[in-house]
């Protein structure tokens, strides 16, 4: 059987998740690996091919 709809996250309990979300919102830089790669890739493409 499954978990019956209950799960526990120690990072969430300590407030680490909320802190990461707050920093991401203020800086505009995603905290996830894929989000960071997407943001960096878009920056580099814009740097190389963007309007000058």
Coordinates of C-alpha atoms in Angstrom, one line a residue:
X1 CA 0.0 0.0 0.0
X2 CA 0.9 3.7 -0.2
X3 CA 1.7 6.4 2.3
X4 CA -2.0 7.2 3.0
X5 CA -1.5 10.8 2.0
X6 CA 1.1 11.7 4.6
X7 CA 4.7 12.7 4.0
X8 CA 7.3 14.5 6.1
X9 CA 10.1 16.7 4.8
X10 CA 12.8 17.8 7.3
X11 CA 13.9 20.7 4.9
X12 CA 10.4 22.0 4.9
X13 CA 10.1 21.6 8.7
X14 CA 13.3 23.6 9.2
X15 CA 12.2 26.4 6.8
X16 CA 15.0 25.7 4.2
X17 CA 12.4 25.4 1.4
X18 CA 10.8 28.7 2.2
X19 CA 14.2 30.4 2.5
X20 CA 15.3 29.1 -0.9
X21 CA 12.0 30.3 -2.5
X22 CA 12.4 33.7 -0.9
X23 CA 15.9 34.1 -2.2
X24 CA 14.8 32.9 -5.7
X25 CA 12.0 35.4 -5.9
X26 CA 14.2 38.4 -4.8
X27 CA 17.2 37.6 -7.0
X28 CA 15.2 36.3 -10.0
X29 CA 17.5 33.2 -10.2
X30 CA 15.8 29.8 -9.9
X31 CA 17.0 27.5 -7.2
X32 CA 16.4 24.3 -9.2
X33 CA 19.1 22.8 -11.4
X34 CA 17.0 22.8 -14.5
X35 CA 15.7 26.3 -13.9
X36 CA 19.2 27.6 -13.4
X37 CA 20.4 25.9 -16.6
X38 CA 17.5 27.4 -18.5
X39 CA 18.2 30.9 -17.1
X40 CA 21.9 30.7 -17.8
X41 CA 21.3 29.3 -21.4
X42 CA 18.9 32.1 -22.2
X43 CA 21.4 34.7 -20.9
X44 CA 24.2 33.3 -23.0
X45 CA 22.1 33.1 -26.2
X46 CA 20.9 36.7 -25.6
X47 CA 24.5 37.8 -25.0
X48 CA 25.7 36.2 -28.3
X49 CA 22.8 36.9 -30.6
X50 CA 20.8 39.6 -28.9
X51 CA 20.4 43.2 -30.0
X52 CA 23.4 45.5 -29.4

